[in-house]
Amino acid sequence: MKISDIERGVSVRTRVKVPIRPRAGKVRFEPEMVTFSGLCDNAEHLALVFGPSGAVPHVRVHSECLTGDVFGSARCDCGEQLNEAIMHFGACGGILLYLRQEGRGIGLYNKLEAYRLQIVNGLDTFAANRALNFPDDPRDFRVAAQMLQALGVREIALVTNNPDKAMQIAQHGIEVNRCLCTGVFANETNRSYLHAKVVHHQHSINLSGDYQ
Ligand SMILES: [Zn+2]
């Protein structure tokens, strides 16, 4: 796919500075929140541009997780990863792409149904998805490449443990210069979830240490 194919019809709609106060730390940042027109799935994805982070910007592509991001659910590590990205980008610059792909693309209600299956039937996160007739991970990261193109970004350092995410973004015309791993946010509740991501999808998460 050529870059021009991605760019066609995708543009920045609005840029507005919004002061934010991260959950952890008594700090305040003022990223630019950016909205878009013409994204391939027509969802309301959001970019937070924290300012320059060198010639190759650091980018985190975060999929929405209401339970983790908003309520601090201990079943996953999403809230901690989001907060880590905000604290890092607030201090050093970077771009956070917040994708409205709740439950790895299956939606909030289905995600909670999958949680129930995990608890009642002992399935791991991917087996539970399959039991609900969803693929392991139906997310499409083309939209992230489109957002970066609209922001004028061609080359990135991607903050991720997920090799598939890096591959998909590269396939859609963004040069992924390197990947930077996130911290490890294991606890007694999410440890099997993190383990499944390592075993089934080769995520780079070192689970050999103590819980954090
Ligand atoms: Zn989560």
Short mmCIF file of C-alpha atoms and ligand atoms in Angstrom, two decimals:
data_model
loop_
_atom_site.label_atom_id
_atom_site.label_comp_id
_atom_site.label_asym_id
_atom_site.label_seq_id
_atom_site.Cartn_x
_atom_site.Cartn_y
_atom_site.Cartn_z
CA MET A 1 0.00 0.00 0.00
CA LYS A 2 1.37 3.41 -0.94
CA ILE A 3 1.36 6.26 1.55
CA SER A 4 -0.75 8.31 -0.83
CA ASP A 5 -3.47 5.64 -0.62
CA ILE A 6 -3.62 6.04 3.14
CA GLU A 7 -3.53 9.81 3.15
CA ARG A 8 -6.36 10.27 0.70
CA GLY A 9 -9.31 11.79 2.49
CA VAL A 10 -7.77 11.74 5.99
CA SER A 11 -7.04 15.06 7.64
CA VAL A 12 -6.81 16.79 11.00
CA ARG A 13 -10.19 18.17 12.01
CA THR A 14 -9.48 20.03 15.27
CA ARG A 15 -6.47 20.77 17.46
CA VAL A 16 -7.12 22.04 20.96
CA LYS A 17 -4.89 22.25 24.03
CA VAL A 18 -6.42 20.56 27.09
CA PRO A 19 -4.76 20.63 30.54
CA ILE A 20 -4.68 17.16 32.10
CA ARG A 21 -3.76 15.83 35.52
CA PRO A 22 -2.49 12.22 35.37
CA ARG A 23 -3.75 9.76 37.97
CA ALA A 24 -0.30 9.30 39.44
CA GLY A 25 1.91 12.23 40.34
CA LYS A 26 1.06 15.80 41.17
CA VAL A 27 1.79 17.12 37.73
CA ARG A 28 -0.16 18.81 35.02
CA PHE A 29 0.44 18.61 31.30
CA GLU A 30 -1.17 20.42 28.41
CA PRO A 31 -1.17 18.21 25.33
CA GLU A 32 -2.87 19.14 22.13
CA MET A 33 -5.90 16.91 21.59
CA VAL A 34 -6.33 16.23 17.90
CA THR A 35 -9.40 14.90 16.08
CA PHE A 36 -9.59 13.67 12.50
CA SER A 37 -11.81 13.52 9.46
CA GLY A 38 -12.00 10.57 7.08
CA LEU A 39 -10.54 7.78 9.24
CA CYS A 40 -11.17 4.36 7.73
CA ASP A 41 -13.53 3.12 10.45
CA ASN A 42 -15.27 6.44 11.21
CA ALA A 43 -14.72 6.01 14.96
CA GLU A 44 -13.76 8.94 17.20
CA HIS A 45 -10.10 8.13 17.76
CA LEU A 46 -8.02 10.76 19.53
CA ALA A 47 -4.39 11.83 19.37
CA LEU A 48 -2.67 13.59 22.27
CA VAL A 49 0.39 15.46 21.05
CA PHE A 50 2.65 16.30 23.97
CA GLY A 51 5.33 18.13 22.03
CA PRO A 52 8.51 17.17 20.22
CA SER A 53 10.54 14.15 21.41
CA GLY A 54 13.42 14.35 18.96
CA ALA A 55 13.67 13.76 15.24
CA VAL A 56 11.81 10.45 15.52
CA PRO A 57 8.80 10.91 17.83
CA HIS A 58 7.95 8.40 20.52
CA VAL A 59 4.45 7.06 19.91
CA ARG A 60 2.15 4.94 22.05
CA VAL A 61 -0.89 3.36 20.38
CA HIS A 62 -3.30 2.61 23.22
CA SER A 63 -6.58 0.78 22.76
CA GLU A 64 -9.40 2.04 24.95
CA CYS A 65 -10.08 -0.02 28.07
CA LEU A 66 -12.83 1.60 30.10
CA THR A 67 -12.44 -0.76 33.04
CA GLY A 68 -8.66 -0.34 33.23
CA ASP A 69 -8.21 3.26 32.06
CA VAL A 70 -11.06 4.83 34.05
CA PHE A 71 -11.74 2.48 36.96
CA GLY A 72 -8.28 1.00 37.52
CA SER A 73 -9.35 -2.61 36.96
CA ALA A 74 -6.75 -5.08 38.20
CA ARG A 75 -7.71 -7.62 35.53
CA CYS A 76 -5.36 -6.01 33.01
CA ASP A 77 -2.44 -3.57 32.82
CA CYS A 78 -4.07 -0.97 30.55
CA GLY A 79 -4.50 1.78 33.13
CA GLU A 80 -0.88 1.55 34.24
CA GLN A 81 0.40 1.48 30.67
CA LEU A 82 -1.70 4.51 29.77
CA ASN A 83 -0.50 6.43 32.79
CA GLU A 84 3.11 5.49 32.10
CA ALA A 85 2.81 6.83 28.55
CA ILE A 86 1.22 10.07 29.74
CA MET A 87 3.91 10.63 32.38
CA HIS A 88 6.70 9.84 29.90
CA PHE A 89 5.33 11.95 27.07
CA GLY A 90 4.43 14.79 29.41
CA ALA A 91 8.04 14.96 30.54
CA CYS A 92 9.86 14.11 27.29
CA GLY A 93 7.39 14.70 24.45
CA GLY A 94 5.67 12.20 22.23
CA ILE A 95 2.33 11.27 20.75
CA LEU A 96 -0.39 9.14 22.33
CA LEU A 97 -2.92 7.63 19.94
CA TYR A 98 -6.00 6.66 21.94
CA LEU A 99 -7.95 4.20 19.81
CA ARG A 100 -11.59 3.50 20.56
CA GLN A 101 -11.12 -0.25 20.31
CA GLU A 102 -12.59 -1.35 23.61
CA GLY A 103 -11.89 -4.94 24.62
CA ARG A 104 -9.31 -5.43 21.87
CA GLY A 105 -12.02 -4.56 19.38
CA ILE A 106 -14.92 -6.69 20.69
CA GLY A 107 -16.59 -3.97 22.74
CA LEU A 108 -17.25 -3.42 26.44
CA TYR A 109 -20.18 -5.80 26.92
CA ASN A 110 -18.45 -8.65 25.09
CA LYS A 111 -15.27 -8.01 27.08
CA LEU A 112 -17.16 -8.37 30.33
CA GLU A 113 -18.81 -11.54 29.00
CA ALA A 114 -15.31 -12.84 28.21
CA TYR A 115 -14.23 -12.00 31.78
CA ARG A 116 -17.14 -14.09 33.06
CA LEU A 117 -16.07 -17.02 30.90
CA GLN A 118 -12.51 -16.68 32.18
CA ILE A 119 -13.70 -16.79 35.79
CA VAL A 120 -16.37 -19.47 35.44
CA ASN A 121 -14.73 -21.77 32.88
CA GLY A 122 -11.07 -21.06 33.52
CA LEU A 123 -10.39 -19.90 29.96
CA ASP A 124 -7.56 -17.52 29.16
CA THR A 125 -8.27 -14.18 27.50
CA PHE A 126 -7.83 -15.48 23.95
CA ALA A 127 -9.79 -18.73 24.47
CA ALA A 128 -12.63 -16.68 25.95
CA ASN A 129 -12.69 -14.51 22.83
CA ARG A 130 -12.88 -17.60 20.65
CA ALA A 131 -15.70 -19.03 22.79
CA LEU A 132 -17.64 -15.87 21.91
CA ASN A 133 -16.85 -16.39 18.21
CA PHE A 134 -14.32 -13.59 18.01
CA PRO A 135 -10.76 -13.93 16.76
CA ASP A 136 -7.97 -13.65 19.34
CA ASP A 137 -7.36 -10.02 18.50
CA PRO A 138 -9.54 -8.40 15.81
CA ARG A 139 -7.94 -4.96 16.12
CA ASP A 140 -6.91 -3.19 12.90
CA PHE A 141 -4.13 -0.67 13.41
CA ARG A 142 -4.46 0.88 9.95
CA VAL A 143 -6.28 3.75 11.58
CA ALA A 144 -3.21 4.52 13.72
CA ALA A 145 -1.11 4.84 10.57
CA GLN A 146 -3.73 7.15 9.09
CA MET A 147 -3.65 9.40 12.17
CA LEU A 148 0.14 9.62 12.05
CA GLN A 149 0.07 10.43 8.34
CA ALA A 150 -2.45 13.21 8.98
CA LEU A 151 -0.14 14.57 11.69
CA GLY A 152 2.74 14.60 9.19
CA VAL A 153 4.64 11.80 10.97
CA ARG A 154 6.40 9.26 8.76
CA GLU A 155 8.84 7.59 11.17
CA ILE A 156 8.32 6.64 14.83
CA ALA A 157 9.80 4.93 17.87
CA LEU A 158 6.86 2.79 19.02
CA VAL A 159 6.25 2.20 22.72
CA THR A 160 4.84 -1.34 22.74
CA ASN A 161 5.37 -4.94 23.82
CA ASN A 162 3.21 -6.18 20.93
CA PRO A 163 5.11 -7.20 17.77
CA ASP A 164 1.88 -7.47 15.75
CA LYS A 165 1.05 -3.84 16.45
CA ALA A 166 4.46 -2.72 15.17
CA MET A 167 4.13 -4.92 12.08
CA GLN A 168 0.65 -3.67 11.18
CA ILE A 169 1.61 -0.03 11.55
CA ALA A 170 4.70 -0.58 9.39
CA GLN A 171 2.60 -2.37 6.76
CA HIS A 172 0.45 0.72 6.49
CA GLY A 173 3.26 3.06 5.54
CA ILE A 174 4.84 4.24 8.82
CA GLU A 175 8.49 3.45 9.39
CA VAL A 176 8.84 1.89 12.86
CA ASN A 177 12.41 2.85 13.65
CA ARG A 178 12.46 0.83 16.89
CA CYS A 179 10.23 -0.50 19.64
CA LEU A 180 10.46 0.58 23.28
CA CYS A 181 8.96 -1.81 25.83
CA THR A 182 6.52 -0.57 28.44
CA GLY A 183 7.00 -1.26 32.14
CA VAL A 184 5.72 -4.55 33.59
CA PHE A 185 2.60 -4.04 35.69
CA ALA A 186 1.81 -7.49 37.03
CA ASN A 187 -0.41 -8.20 40.00
CA GLU A 188 -2.09 -11.31 41.38
CA THR A 189 -5.20 -10.73 39.27
CA ASN A 190 -3.71 -9.87 35.88
CA ARG A 191 -0.71 -12.20 35.90
CA SER A 192 -2.43 -14.98 33.89
CA TYR A 193 -3.67 -12.36 31.39
CA LEU A 194 -0.13 -11.07 30.87
CA HIS A 195 1.17 -14.63 30.63
CA ALA A 196 -1.36 -15.41 27.87
CA LYS A 197 -0.19 -12.38 25.89
CA VAL A 198 3.41 -13.64 26.11
CA VAL A 199 2.60 -17.27 25.22
CA HIS A 200 0.03 -16.75 22.46
CA HIS A 201 1.12 -13.49 20.87
CA GLN A 202 4.80 -13.14 21.71
CA HIS A 203 4.46 -9.93 23.70
CA SER A 204 7.70 -8.74 25.27
CA ILE A 205 6.75 -8.79 28.94
CA ASN A 206 9.25 -9.98 31.50
CA LEU A 207 7.17 -11.78 34.13
CA SER A 208 10.08 -13.32 35.99
CA GLY A 209 10.29 -10.53 38.57
CA ASP A 210 8.12 -9.75 41.54
CA TYR A 211 4.66 -8.25 41.27
CA GLN A 212 4.57 -4.48 41.05
ZN ZN B 1 -7.52 -3.37 30.01
#
